Every structure is written in C-alpha cells, then in structure tokens.
Short mmCIF file of C-alpha atoms and ligand atoms in Angstrom, two decimals:
data_model
loop_
_atom_site.label_atom_id
_atom_site.label_comp_id
_atom_site.label_asym_id
_atom_site.label_seq_id
_atom_site.Cartn_x
_atom_site.Cartn_y
_atom_site.Cartn_z
CA MET A 1 32.12 -3.84 2.82
CA THR A 2 35.46 -4.59 4.63
CA SER A 3 34.18 -4.21 8.09
CA THR A 4 33.02 -7.23 10.75
CA LYS A 5 30.59 -5.21 12.48
CA GLU A 6 27.35 -6.35 11.54
CA PRO A 7 25.60 -3.60 9.37
CA THR A 8 22.50 -2.52 10.23
CA PHE A 9 19.25 -3.45 7.67
CA ARG A 10 19.90 -0.28 5.75
CA GLU A 11 23.57 -0.94 5.81
CA SER A 12 23.05 -4.22 4.02
CA VAL A 13 20.64 -3.15 1.23
CA GLY A 14 23.24 -0.36 0.53
CA ALA A 15 26.48 -2.91 0.15
CA MET A 16 24.15 -5.01 -2.10
CA TYR A 17 23.10 -1.95 -4.03
CA ARG A 18 27.09 -1.06 -4.40
CA GLN A 19 28.23 -4.50 -5.33
CA ALA A 20 25.95 -4.41 -7.95
CA ALA A 21 25.97 -1.08 -9.00
CA SER A 22 29.57 -1.27 -9.68
CA LEU A 23 28.68 -3.43 -12.34
CA VAL A 24 26.29 -0.64 -14.31
CA ASP A 25 27.92 1.59 -16.74
CA MET A 26 26.45 5.39 -15.27
CA SER A 27 27.74 8.15 -13.96
CA SER A 28 29.05 8.29 -10.00
CA GLY A 29 26.35 11.23 -9.37
CA LEU A 30 23.53 9.08 -11.19
CA ARG A 31 24.69 6.02 -8.89
CA GLN A 32 24.53 8.21 -5.75
CA GLN A 33 21.31 9.24 -6.08
CA ILE A 34 19.93 5.69 -7.28
CA GLU A 35 21.04 4.43 -3.66
CA ILE A 36 19.91 7.32 -1.48
CA CYS A 37 16.98 7.71 -0.07
CA ASN A 38 15.45 10.29 -1.80
CA SER A 39 13.00 11.76 1.62
CA THR A 40 11.80 10.23 5.14
CA TYR A 41 9.06 12.04 6.96
CA THR A 42 8.73 11.47 10.43
CA VAL A 43 4.66 12.57 12.07
CA ARG A 44 4.03 12.90 15.54
CA PHE A 45 1.33 12.96 17.01
CA GLY A 46 -0.90 12.19 20.13
CA VAL A 47 -4.81 10.72 20.33
CA ARG A 48 -6.81 10.30 23.35
CA LEU A 49 -6.97 7.09 24.55
CA ARG A 50 -7.96 5.89 27.53
CA GLY A 51 -8.69 9.30 29.04
CA GLU A 52 -5.30 10.51 28.73
CA ILE A 53 -3.13 11.34 25.73
CA HIS A 54 -1.12 8.77 23.80
CA ASN A 55 1.88 10.07 21.49
CA PHE A 56 2.73 7.93 18.50
CA THR A 57 5.58 7.82 16.03
CA GLY A 58 5.76 7.01 12.20
CA TYR A 59 7.24 7.64 9.01
CA ARG A 60 6.82 7.67 5.62
CA SER A 61 10.03 7.12 3.14
CA VAL A 62 10.36 8.31 -0.43
CA HIS A 63 13.24 6.30 -2.12
CA SER A 64 12.98 6.97 -5.32
CA ASP A 65 10.97 9.43 -7.63
CA HIS A 66 11.77 7.85 -11.35
CA ALA A 67 8.04 6.76 -11.27
CA GLU A 68 5.35 8.25 -9.96
CA PRO A 69 3.05 7.03 -7.60
CA GLN A 70 5.39 5.97 -4.54
CA LYS A 71 4.58 2.56 -3.42
CA GLY A 72 5.33 0.65 -0.58
CA GLY A 73 3.85 -1.19 2.72
CA LEU A 74 3.00 0.48 6.20
CA ARG A 75 4.87 -1.55 8.90
CA PHE A 76 2.84 -1.56 12.79
CA ASP A 77 5.58 -2.50 14.92
CA HIS A 78 6.97 -1.25 17.96
CA ARG A 79 10.65 -1.79 16.53
CA VAL A 80 10.38 0.15 13.51
CA THR A 81 12.72 2.74 13.11
CA ALA A 82 13.84 5.41 10.17
CA ASP A 83 16.77 3.33 9.67
CA GLU A 84 14.38 0.30 8.73
CA VAL A 85 11.76 1.99 6.50
CA GLU A 86 14.75 3.73 4.31
CA ALA A 87 15.98 0.32 3.65
CA LEU A 88 12.11 -1.45 3.31
CA ALA A 89 11.61 1.72 0.09
CA ALA A 90 14.79 1.03 -1.06
CA LEU A 91 13.67 -2.57 -1.74
CA MET A 92 10.42 -1.53 -2.85
CA THR A 93 12.03 0.61 -5.97
CA PHE A 94 14.09 -2.15 -7.03
CA LYS A 95 11.30 -4.80 -6.89
CA CYS A 96 9.16 -2.41 -8.80
CA ALA A 97 12.03 -2.19 -11.40
CA LEU A 98 12.48 -5.95 -11.34
CA VAL A 99 8.82 -7.18 -11.71
CA GLU A 100 8.31 -3.53 -14.29
CA VAL A 101 5.36 -2.27 -12.25
CA PRO A 102 5.47 1.44 -12.71
CA PHE A 103 6.20 2.59 -9.44
CA GLY A 104 9.03 3.99 -7.34
CA GLY A 105 9.90 2.55 -3.85
CA SER A 106 8.34 3.61 -0.96
CA LYS A 107 7.54 2.36 2.44
CA GLY A 108 6.64 3.67 5.98
CA GLY A 109 5.82 2.80 9.93
CA LEU A 110 4.20 3.18 12.65
CA CYS A 111 5.99 2.92 15.87
CA ILE A 112 3.11 0.66 18.11
CA ASN A 113 2.69 -2.74 19.00
CA PRO A 114 -0.52 -3.74 17.82
CA ARG A 115 -1.84 -6.31 19.95
CA GLU A 116 -1.48 -3.66 22.99
CA TRP A 117 -4.41 -1.80 21.38
CA ASP A 118 -8.23 -3.39 21.18
CA GLU A 119 -9.65 -2.66 17.29
CA HIS A 120 -11.05 0.83 18.39
CA GLU A 121 -8.19 1.82 19.37
CA LEU A 122 -5.92 0.65 16.30
CA GLU A 123 -9.21 2.49 13.88
CA LEU A 124 -7.92 5.87 15.78
CA ILE A 125 -4.71 5.86 15.84
CA THR A 126 -4.71 4.47 12.26
CA ARG A 127 -7.02 7.48 11.12
CA ARG A 128 -4.62 9.34 12.81
CA PHE A 129 -1.78 8.34 10.86
CA ALA A 130 -3.37 8.30 7.46
CA PHE A 131 -4.80 11.99 8.12
CA GLU A 132 -0.82 13.62 8.83
CA LEU A 133 0.44 11.37 5.90
CA ILE A 134 -3.06 12.43 3.55
CA LYS A 135 -2.56 15.89 4.21
CA ARG A 136 1.01 15.94 3.37
CA ASP A 137 0.07 13.82 -0.25
CA LEU A 138 1.97 11.05 1.31
CA ILE A 139 -0.89 8.87 0.72
CA ASN A 140 -2.42 10.16 -2.67
CA PRO A 141 -3.94 7.89 -5.64
CA SER A 142 -1.09 9.42 -8.14
CA GLN A 143 1.53 10.22 -5.43
CA ASN A 144 1.99 7.71 -3.24
CA VAL A 145 -0.25 4.68 -2.63
CA PRO A 146 0.78 2.52 0.77
CA ALA A 147 -0.06 -1.38 1.32
CA PRO A 148 -0.19 -3.97 4.60
CA ASP A 149 2.75 -5.13 5.68
CA MET A 150 3.87 -6.75 8.95
CA GLY A 151 1.34 -5.88 11.80
CA SER A 152 -1.44 -4.65 8.88
CA GLY A 153 -3.89 -5.71 6.88
CA GLU A 154 -7.07 -5.07 5.04
CA ARG A 155 -8.48 -3.68 7.83
CA GLU A 156 -6.03 -1.15 8.15
CA MET A 157 -6.01 -0.59 4.89
CA ALA A 158 -10.04 0.02 4.79
CA TRP A 159 -9.58 2.38 7.61
CA ILE A 160 -6.99 4.71 5.37
CA ALA A 161 -9.20 4.36 2.30
CA ASP A 162 -11.75 5.85 4.08
CA GLN A 163 -9.28 8.25 6.09
CA TYR A 164 -8.63 9.72 2.29
CA THR A 165 -12.39 9.98 0.50
CA ARG A 166 -13.58 11.90 3.91
CA MET A 167 -10.52 15.11 2.93
CA ASN A 168 -10.93 14.16 -0.65
CA THR A 169 -15.03 14.19 -1.35
CA THR A 170 -14.50 14.85 -4.90
CA ASP A 171 -11.21 12.94 -5.47
CA ILE A 172 -12.79 10.23 -8.31
CA ASN A 173 -9.79 8.20 -7.91
CA ALA A 174 -9.90 7.81 -3.89
CA ARG A 175 -9.86 4.44 -3.35
CA ALA A 176 -7.21 4.09 -5.43
CA CYS A 177 -5.17 5.66 -2.45
CA VAL A 178 -4.12 3.15 -0.73
CA THR A 179 -3.76 -0.88 -2.10
CA GLY A 180 -4.77 -4.27 0.08
CA LYS A 181 -8.46 -3.34 0.90
CA PRO A 182 -11.30 -5.48 1.44
CA LEU A 183 -13.12 -6.09 -1.79
CA ASN A 184 -15.93 -4.32 -1.05
CA LEU A 185 -13.96 -1.14 -0.74
CA GLY A 186 -12.30 -1.81 -4.14
CA GLY A 187 -9.80 -4.57 -2.99
CA ILE A 188 -9.29 -7.11 -5.25
CA VAL A 189 -9.54 -10.91 -5.76
CA GLY A 190 -5.93 -12.69 -4.50
CA ARG A 191 -4.29 -9.27 -3.11
CA THR A 192 -4.24 -11.40 0.56
CA GLU A 193 -2.19 -14.49 -0.49
CA ALA A 194 -0.43 -12.34 -3.35
CA THR A 195 2.78 -12.68 -1.83
CA GLY A 196 2.83 -16.14 -0.71
CA ARG A 197 1.97 -17.46 -3.71
CA GLY A 198 4.64 -15.40 -6.16
CA VAL A 199 6.82 -16.69 -3.89
CA VAL A 200 5.52 -20.43 -4.48
CA ASN A 201 5.55 -19.35 -8.09
CA ALA A 202 8.96 -17.90 -8.28
CA LEU A 203 10.33 -21.64 -6.69
CA GLN A 204 8.04 -23.37 -8.92
CA GLU A 205 9.89 -21.97 -12.20
CA PHE A 206 13.81 -22.56 -10.71
CA PHE A 207 12.73 -25.95 -10.70
CA ARG A 208 11.89 -25.49 -14.25
CA HIS A 209 15.65 -24.93 -14.37
CA PRO A 210 17.60 -28.20 -13.81
CA GLU A 211 20.87 -26.48 -13.92
CA ASP A 212 19.86 -24.01 -11.44
CA VAL A 213 18.20 -26.92 -9.41
CA LYS A 214 21.80 -28.83 -9.76
CA ARG A 215 24.02 -25.49 -8.39
CA ALA A 216 21.89 -25.82 -5.14
CA ASN A 217 22.48 -29.42 -5.01
CA LEU A 218 19.32 -30.62 -5.67
CA SER A 219 17.93 -32.81 -7.73
CA GLY A 220 13.69 -33.14 -8.85
CA SER A 221 10.95 -31.06 -8.17
CA LEU A 222 9.10 -29.51 -5.21
CA GLU A 223 7.03 -32.29 -4.81
CA GLY A 224 8.52 -34.14 -1.16
CA LYS A 225 11.13 -31.49 -0.49
CA ARG A 226 11.62 -30.34 3.16
CA ILE A 227 10.86 -27.34 4.14
CA ILE A 228 11.04 -24.62 7.25
CA VAL A 229 8.93 -21.54 7.45
CA GLN A 230 9.77 -18.82 9.29
CA GLY A 231 6.59 -16.73 10.59
CA LEU A 232 3.02 -18.07 9.84
CA GLY A 233 1.29 -14.55 9.08
CA ASN A 234 0.07 -13.38 5.71
CA VAL A 235 3.58 -14.49 3.42
CA GLY A 236 4.55 -17.37 5.44
CA TYR A 237 1.08 -19.14 5.90
CA TYR A 238 0.21 -19.06 2.17
CA ALA A 239 3.85 -19.67 1.04
CA ALA A 240 3.68 -22.89 3.15
CA LEU A 241 -0.48 -23.60 2.61
CA PHE A 242 0.14 -23.75 -1.32
CA LEU A 243 3.97 -25.37 -1.24
CA SER A 244 2.32 -27.68 0.39
CA VAL A 245 -1.05 -27.98 -0.79
CA GLU A 246 -0.86 -27.66 -4.16
CA ASN A 247 2.76 -28.64 -4.31
CA GLY A 248 2.80 -31.59 -1.86
CA ALA A 249 6.31 -30.41 -0.62
CA ASN A 250 6.26 -30.94 3.31
CA ILE A 251 6.70 -28.53 5.98
CA ILE A 252 8.56 -30.06 8.47
CA GLY A 253 9.00 -26.98 10.56
CA VAL A 254 7.61 -23.54 11.42
CA ILE A 255 9.37 -20.97 13.55
CA GLU A 256 7.06 -18.63 15.56
CA ARG A 257 7.17 -15.77 18.19
CA ASP A 258 6.57 -17.92 21.26
CA GLY A 259 9.16 -20.93 19.38
CA ALA A 260 8.73 -23.80 17.32
CA LEU A 261 6.83 -26.47 16.17
CA TYR A 262 9.18 -29.47 13.92
CA ASN A 263 7.89 -32.77 12.73
CA PRO A 264 9.90 -34.75 9.99
CA ASP A 265 7.02 -36.24 8.94
CA GLY A 266 5.18 -32.75 7.87
CA ILE A 267 2.89 -30.32 9.71
CA ASP A 268 -0.93 -29.46 9.01
CA ILE A 269 -0.61 -26.20 7.66
CA ILE A 270 -4.21 -25.30 7.87
CA GLU A 271 -4.70 -26.98 11.31
CA LEU A 272 -1.03 -24.85 12.59
CA LYS A 273 -2.68 -21.92 11.38
CA LEU A 274 -6.28 -22.17 13.75
CA HIS A 275 -4.16 -22.79 16.44
CA LEU A 276 -1.78 -19.71 15.94
CA ASN A 277 -4.99 -17.84 16.15
CA GLN A 278 -6.53 -19.10 18.71
CA HIS A 279 -3.78 -19.04 21.11
CA GLY A 280 -1.25 -16.54 19.82
CA GLY A 281 1.80 -19.13 19.06
CA VAL A 282 2.58 -22.54 17.81
CA LYS A 283 3.05 -23.52 21.64
CA GLY A 284 1.13 -26.57 22.60
CA SER A 285 0.12 -27.69 19.53
CA LEU A 286 0.09 -31.42 18.49
CA LEU A 287 1.35 -31.26 15.27
CA GLY A 288 4.69 -31.56 16.08
CA GLN A 289 7.53 -31.65 18.44
CA PHE A 290 7.94 -27.82 20.40
CA VAL A 291 10.88 -26.46 20.40
CA GLU A 292 11.35 -23.43 22.40
CA ASP A 293 14.26 -21.72 20.90
CA GLY A 294 12.52 -21.13 17.69
CA SER A 295 15.44 -19.46 16.03
CA LYS A 296 17.32 -22.79 16.09
CA LEU A 297 15.00 -24.47 13.73
CA LEU A 298 16.78 -22.38 10.79
CA GLU A 299 19.51 -24.29 11.10
CA GLU A 300 18.15 -27.13 11.04
CA ASP A 301 18.47 -29.79 7.88
CA CYS A 302 16.06 -29.50 4.92
CA ASP A 303 16.12 -28.48 2.14
CA ILE A 304 14.13 -25.20 1.96
CA LEU A 305 14.08 -22.49 4.12
CA ILE A 306 11.40 -19.92 4.10
CA PRO A 307 12.56 -16.71 6.46
CA ALA A 308 8.56 -15.12 6.16
CA ALA A 309 9.00 -12.66 9.29
CA LEU A 310 11.58 -10.11 9.86
CA GLU A 311 14.86 -8.90 8.62
CA ALA A 312 18.44 -10.20 10.13
CA VAL A 313 17.28 -13.50 11.25
CA ILE A 314 20.39 -14.96 9.46
CA ASP A 315 23.59 -12.92 10.16
CA THR A 316 26.85 -13.70 11.33
CA ALA A 317 25.84 -15.67 14.12
CA ASN A 318 24.56 -18.43 12.43
CA ALA A 319 25.56 -18.19 8.69
CA ASP A 320 27.67 -20.66 9.35
CA ARG A 321 24.96 -23.20 10.54
CA ILE A 322 22.41 -22.60 8.00
CA LYS A 323 22.40 -26.45 6.59
CA ALA A 324 19.26 -25.61 3.79
CA PRO A 325 21.07 -25.56 0.67
CA LEU A 326 17.94 -23.04 -1.01
CA ILE A 327 16.62 -20.00 0.90
CA ILE A 328 14.12 -18.22 -0.31
CA GLU A 329 13.47 -14.29 1.28
CA ALA A 330 9.44 -14.31 2.09
CA ALA A 331 10.55 -11.24 4.19
CA ASN A 332 12.66 -8.58 3.25
CA GLY A 333 16.29 -8.48 4.14
CA PRO A 334 16.17 -11.83 6.08
CA ILE A 335 19.87 -11.92 5.30
CA THR A 336 22.13 -9.48 6.54
CA ALA A 337 25.12 -8.50 3.97
CA LEU A 338 28.05 -10.09 5.53
CA ALA A 339 26.06 -13.12 5.98
CA ASP A 340 25.07 -13.18 2.77
CA LYS A 341 28.99 -13.02 1.96
CA ILE A 342 29.04 -16.46 4.14
CA LEU A 343 26.26 -18.12 2.55
CA ARG A 344 27.29 -17.83 -0.90
CA GLU A 345 31.10 -19.07 -0.10
CA LYS A 346 29.37 -21.99 1.50
CA GLY A 347 27.61 -22.73 -2.04
CA LYS A 348 23.72 -21.78 -0.48
CA ILE A 349 21.81 -20.94 -3.08
CA ILE A 350 19.40 -18.04 -2.17
CA ILE A 351 16.43 -16.83 -3.86
CA PRO A 352 16.22 -12.83 -2.72
CA ASP A 353 13.81 -10.47 -1.39
CA LEU A 354 13.13 -8.25 -4.17
CA LEU A 355 12.67 -11.04 -6.79
CA ALA A 356 10.91 -13.93 -3.98
CA ASN A 357 7.94 -10.71 -2.44
CA ALA A 358 7.43 -9.15 -5.51
CA GLY A 359 3.59 -10.98 -5.77
CA GLY A 360 2.29 -8.56 -3.22
CA VAL A 361 3.14 -5.44 -5.15
CA THR A 362 2.57 -7.11 -8.91
CA VAL A 363 -1.01 -7.70 -7.60
CA SER A 364 -1.33 -4.47 -5.61
CA TYR A 365 -0.61 -2.93 -8.72
CA PHE A 366 -3.33 -5.19 -10.34
CA GLU A 367 -5.79 -3.48 -7.81
CA TRP A 368 -4.96 -0.06 -8.76
CA VAL A 369 -5.46 -0.47 -12.10
CA LYS A 370 -8.57 -1.79 -11.57
CA ASN A 371 -9.69 1.38 -9.04
CA LEU A 372 -8.44 3.51 -11.46
CA ALA A 373 -10.68 1.73 -14.39
CA ARG A 374 -13.58 1.24 -11.92
CA ILE A 375 -14.67 -2.11 -13.57
CA ARG A 376 -13.31 -5.81 -12.32
CA PHE A 377 -10.88 -7.76 -14.22
CA GLY A 378 -12.79 -10.29 -16.58
CA ARG A 379 -16.18 -8.66 -16.76
CA LEU A 380 -16.06 -7.96 -20.11
CA GLN A 381 -14.94 -10.81 -21.98
CA ARG A 382 -15.69 -13.91 -19.89
CA ARG A 383 -19.42 -14.56 -20.72
CA GLN A 384 -18.14 -14.05 -24.37
CA GLU A 385 -15.07 -16.43 -23.81
CA GLU A 386 -17.45 -18.60 -22.94
CA ASN A 387 -19.46 -18.34 -26.17
CA ARG A 388 -16.74 -18.70 -28.33
CA HIS A 389 -15.48 -21.93 -26.49
CA ARG A 390 -19.26 -23.25 -26.36
CA LEU A 391 -19.15 -22.88 -31.01
CA LEU A 392 -16.22 -24.46 -30.95
CA ILE A 393 -17.21 -27.44 -29.24
CA ASN A 394 -20.58 -27.19 -30.86
CA GLU A 395 -18.74 -27.30 -34.66
CA LEU A 396 -16.44 -30.17 -33.16
CA ASN A 397 -19.36 -32.76 -32.16
CA ARG A 398 -21.29 -31.31 -35.48
CA LEU A 399 -17.85 -32.62 -37.19
CA PHE A 400 -17.59 -36.17 -35.45
CA LYS A 401 -21.46 -36.68 -35.91
CA GLU A 402 -21.09 -35.97 -39.69
CA ALA A 403 -18.12 -38.18 -39.76
CA GLU A 404 -20.86 -41.11 -38.23
CA LEU A 405 -17.40 -40.98 -35.66
CA SER A 406 -19.08 -42.74 -32.51
CA ILE A 407 -16.95 -40.50 -30.20
CA THR A 408 -17.56 -36.71 -28.40
CA VAL A 409 -15.65 -34.58 -26.51
CA SER A 410 -15.89 -35.74 -23.12
CA ASP A 411 -18.17 -34.10 -20.43
CA SER A 412 -15.72 -33.43 -18.00
CA PHE A 413 -12.91 -31.71 -20.18
CA VAL A 414 -16.53 -29.35 -21.80
CA GLN A 415 -16.86 -27.82 -18.18
CA LYS A 416 -13.16 -27.13 -17.76
CA TYR A 417 -12.67 -25.61 -21.28
CA LEU A 418 -15.88 -23.97 -21.51
CA ARG A 419 -15.13 -21.79 -18.10
CA GLY A 420 -14.31 -18.46 -19.02
CA ALA A 421 -11.43 -17.04 -16.83
CA ASP A 422 -12.47 -15.25 -13.52
CA GLU A 423 -11.27 -12.23 -11.48
CA LEU A 424 -8.36 -14.55 -9.53
CA GLU A 425 -8.04 -16.88 -12.37
CA LEU A 426 -6.59 -13.87 -14.29
CA VAL A 427 -4.81 -12.19 -11.51
CA ARG A 428 -2.88 -15.36 -10.89
CA SER A 429 -2.52 -15.88 -14.11
CA GLY A 430 -0.78 -12.15 -13.97
CA LEU A 431 1.54 -12.98 -11.14
CA ASP A 432 2.83 -15.92 -12.38
CA ASP A 433 3.63 -14.37 -15.32
CA THR A 434 5.08 -11.67 -13.88
CA MET A 435 7.02 -14.07 -11.83
CA ILE A 436 8.34 -16.41 -14.31
CA LYS A 437 9.34 -13.62 -16.09
CA ALA A 438 11.27 -11.63 -13.53
CA TYR A 439 12.63 -15.16 -12.67
CA ARG A 440 13.85 -15.88 -16.14
CA SER A 441 15.26 -11.77 -16.71
CA VAL A 442 17.75 -12.85 -13.47
CA ARG A 443 18.84 -15.78 -14.10
CA LYS A 444 19.72 -14.86 -17.50
CA VAL A 445 21.94 -12.42 -16.08
CA TRP A 446 23.40 -14.83 -13.92
CA TYR A 447 24.53 -17.56 -16.14
CA GLU A 448 25.99 -14.75 -18.62
CA ASN A 449 27.55 -12.38 -17.16
CA ASN A 450 30.37 -14.03 -15.19
CA LYS A 451 30.66 -11.10 -12.75
CA VAL A 452 27.40 -11.81 -11.10
CA PRO A 453 28.20 -14.31 -8.50
CA ASP A 454 24.52 -15.16 -7.37
CA LEU A 455 20.63 -14.46 -8.04
CA ARG A 456 21.05 -11.68 -5.49
CA VAL A 457 23.47 -9.54 -7.73
CA ALA A 458 21.63 -10.57 -11.05
CA SER A 459 18.45 -8.77 -9.64
CA TYR A 460 19.73 -5.89 -8.03
CA LEU A 461 21.64 -5.50 -11.76
CA VAL A 462 18.53 -5.61 -13.59
CA ALA A 463 16.58 -3.18 -11.79
CA ILE A 464 19.15 -1.22 -11.14
CA GLU A 465 19.60 -1.17 -15.46
CA ARG A 466 15.81 -0.22 -15.73
CA VAL A 467 15.75 2.63 -12.61
CA ALA A 468 19.06 4.18 -14.13
CA ALA A 469 17.04 4.21 -18.17
CA SER A 470 14.35 6.02 -16.41
CA TYR A 471 16.16 8.56 -15.03
CA ALA A 472 17.98 9.06 -18.01
CA SER A 473 15.31 9.40 -20.21
CA LYS A 474 14.37 12.10 -18.07
CA GLY A 475 17.38 13.70 -18.81
CA LEU A 476 19.61 13.43 -15.30
P1 NAD B 1 2.64 -10.53 8.99
O1 NAD B 1 2.77 -9.17 10.52
O2 NAD B 1 1.04 -10.86 8.69
O3 NAD B 1 3.18 -11.74 9.93
C1 NAD B 1 4.89 -11.96 10.10
C2 NAD B 1 4.36 -13.56 11.18
O4 NAD B 1 5.81 -13.75 11.62
C3 NAD B 1 3.23 -13.29 12.49
O5 NAD B 1 3.15 -14.36 12.47
C4 NAD B 1 4.43 -12.98 13.50
O6 NAD B 1 3.84 -13.91 15.01
C5 NAD B 1 5.77 -13.63 13.37
N1 NAD B 1 6.87 -13.83 13.86
C6 NAD B 1 7.15 -12.27 14.30
N2 NAD B 1 7.88 -11.61 15.06
C7 NAD B 1 8.53 -13.53 14.81
C8 NAD B 1 10.18 -13.96 15.75
N3 NAD B 1 11.08 -13.26 16.04
N4 NAD B 1 10.23 -15.28 15.28
C9 NAD B 1 9.37 -16.04 14.26
N5 NAD B 1 8.05 -15.69 13.91
C10 NAD B 1 7.64 -14.48 14.05
O7 NAD B 1 3.54 -9.48 8.02
P2 NAD B 1 4.05 -10.30 6.77
O8 NAD B 1 3.06 -9.10 5.59
O9 NAD B 1 3.55 -11.88 6.41
O10 NAD B 1 5.35 -10.16 6.50
C11 NAD B 1 6.25 -10.43 6.43
C12 NAD B 1 7.32 -10.59 5.98
O11 NAD B 1 6.92 -10.50 4.36
C13 NAD B 1 7.98 -9.02 6.50
O12 NAD B 1 9.67 -8.40 6.12
C14 NAD B 1 7.13 -8.22 4.52
O13 NAD B 1 7.98 -7.34 4.67
C15 NAD B 1 7.37 -9.19 3.73
N6 NAD B 1 6.27 -8.56 2.98
C16 NAD B 1 5.02 -8.51 3.15
C17 NAD B 1 4.27 -8.33 1.98
C18 NAD B 1 2.50 -8.41 1.95
O14 NAD B 1 2.23 -8.44 1.53
N7 NAD B 1 2.31 -8.86 3.38
C19 NAD B 1 5.07 -8.40 0.74
C20 NAD B 1 6.11 -8.24 0.84
C21 NAD B 1 6.97 -8.60 1.67
#
C-alpha cells in the first residue's frame, strides 16, 4: 500500500491478504477469488415496539464457499457496516483455515445499540433478524452457522436456535444452526471462556520459545509480565482473568468505554468485572487510578498489550507512541494496515487476530460436532478411563506389597490420576492443542521463509495455502 490515508477495516484486511498472497504460487484469478467476499446480504425489517414501528438493518456476509458450512459471529452494534462485516468474514475464512476448522468464513451484524432496548424488546428484534436470515438459509446447520460476537452472547444464540427450531420443526440437526448457546440448549462447556483462554494458550506457546521471546525484547515466562487490556467484555475478561489467576501475570491497566483504570501493582480482575457489571464502566472503582482519556493507556509502558474491544484502535495517529514490545490482537482488526507497518519497523512483535482469537471458533466447532453427534464429550469413555487407571494403581500397590516394600502410591496422586476427563477438560485440551499447533505452524514459516517479515504475514500465508489447496482440489 502506498497511500498514507488510513484504510478502512476491509482495505486493511485486503492489504494484509495481498502482502501474504504475493508469496503464494497461484494464478491471479485464484488470488482474486480468495480475496473477494462472495456475497453480502442486507436485510431491513421493522418491529413494532413501544407503540410504533422501528426499522433495523442487518447484514450477513459469506466470504468463502471453499468449505461448508460457513461460520462467523453476529455483531450487535450501532456502528456495524457492510464494509466491517465483509472484513470480519474474510478474517473468519483465514482463521478457520489456520486452526484447521472445516468451515468457510462468514460474519453478520445488526445495527443496534443493545443498551437502548430492554430484554423483551431485544428478543423480538433478534428473532425477527434471525427469521430474515433463516428463510434465506443464511442460518442453517449445514450452510451457515453464526456465533456470538461483540454485543451478543448466549442469550441471543438461544433465541436464534429456538427461532430456527420453530421454523424447521423436523430438522434433527436444528441445534447445530448456531453455536455459543447456553448449556441447556445444546451448548458446550467452555465456549464462553474459549476466545479469552485461546489468547492465553497462544501467549503460553509464544513464551515456550525463547528465540521468539527474545525477538520481542522480553525474557522469562508470563509470570510477572505487566499487561494492559482494552475491553473487559467476553474476550478481554477471560484473557485477563486466566493470565492473572492461572499464570501470575500482572494486569496493570484496563481500558473500557468510559475511561481506563491504572494500577502498577496489579488490578483484581474479578473485582473490577463486578464493578463494571454494576456501574457500566470502570469509573469509581478503587482498584486503581482512573484515566479519563482511556485510549492514552494503549501508549503506556507495559510488557504485553491486549486490545480486546474494537477494530482500528491503533492507527497512524498513535502507532508511533505504542511502547509495548508484544501486542496480541484479541479483538479483530485492532491495528490498521498502516499502523501495522509502523509497528513492525519499530520491532514490535504482533500475534495477529486470525491466530490470537481463533479459540472461539475452535470451541464453536466442537459444539457443532457435539450437536450433530447428540452426545456430550467424555460420556462414553470417562468411567472406562477411570477403571483402567484404578487397575494400574491396584496392581502397583500389590507389587509393592509382594516385594515387601513399605511404600504406596500417595492418596493425592491417586485422586488426581483416577479422575477421567470431563467435557470441560476435553474442550480445554482440544483448544490448547489447536492453539499450540497453529502457533507452531506459523512460527515455522516465520523462521524458514526469509520473505516473511512477521507472524501476521506467516499466519495469512499458512491459511491462504490451505484455502487455495481446497479450491484447487475442487477444480477451481
Ligand atoms: P463484548 O461485547 O463482550 O466486549 C467488548 C468490550 O469492549 C465491552 O466490555 C465494551 O464495554 C468494551 N468497549 C467497547 N467500546 C470500547 C472502547 N471504545 N474502548 C474500550 N472498551 C470498549 O465483545 P467480545 O465478544 O469480547 O468481542 C471483542 C472483540 O473480540 C471483537 O473484536 C470481536 O470481534 C472479537 N472476537 C470475539 C469472539 C467471541 O467469541 N466473543 C471471538 C473472536 C473474536
């Protein structure tokens, strides 16, 4: 890109794609086919609320048909545009390919400020939006499967699943029409935390490679690292929680809608989330010092910066002032293509969105499989696993006794060893494995291809090669 005008989100994703695609040996026609968004459907509909008709606009984009169903969240936000939804759909294509989830990329959005409507009104609006998409097969277990995104969650997914079931009463796979559902409607344990946990799994894997850590001018492990997080919603909250509680990292700053909170000694994330839920912002919390202009904290000295709210929060206006040596994009598209170049030239290491936040779609995939199989993970093998473990422990103790050794296997070990894996453990294990494998495939390209300058280009390259191979085997 030669222009210095800040690109739109879609232009940014396009520029990042083209940089990586130029390194892949494929025809120019295929290169273009993979870049373009295959379709974007706009729906406009009215809902009678508060005594009058209110009109809403929504979108569903399908970026790539190379695999079906297509997968991608539904964003509920008053700023949603077709451009944004298309960019997000493209990211979904590359994200799914990178973590080897067999879906094409899609995304949807509803232009709405969810805080302006009460729960019953939101249900009516969501059901009507879902109706518009379902009747066009833009929600369908075998064609297009949405999930939560910014502004939507379990509750909205439950309404959508129910709406689909009402309209398709004989579809035995109806529950698989959407993921991120509550457990009692076919959801999976560990989906809500999945994107945040995946961010942590990616960081853990990064810190297992001392050469990568050194490239970021850091050392050691996650323990004690000073972290600033933007957005304490679904993704940001779980990432910050697991980083602090399970990995000993120090969350020194949290940026939210109404400002930011800063405390160099670390912020108790559970306490802050309670405050946020009660007051709608971080202002008034005694857990740190309040900073009115929250985005200034993006530029504060820290080891790891985690933008987990919106796109384009780091652009040409502030990229030069970012101090964090390591940035992990928990949100989609938080760094514009121009800012990306500035940061790279300054030696910053960026773990890109398509890798960093792929945990959500990974566990969504597990949920979809569970819905089609109609059985929870672990149900068949858990007790059998425990029985085999018990057999081993009993035999060990018998042998110790026979050899007249006055030793036995400790009770605490037996308790831990005997326990067969439940669904949560299996989901977390599958997620960790996926993130580790994806990170390793990306870093291999980063190290081995001297035309690849960073982890972003490497991630796109791995993903594009897989999408291209899939189109090629279909004869395109
Ligand atoms: P969310 O709505 O749960 O949380 C977003 C948070 O950001 C909220 O706490 C909100 O108050 C805050 N926020 C909004 N505007 C802000 C601003 N200007 N400054 C600071 N904070 C602001 O959304 P989410 O699901 O956590 O999604 C966040 C990002 O992660 C999005 O880019 C989304 O596309 C991406 N993502 C989400 C998932 C998922 O599973 N939810 C999966 C992959 C990627």
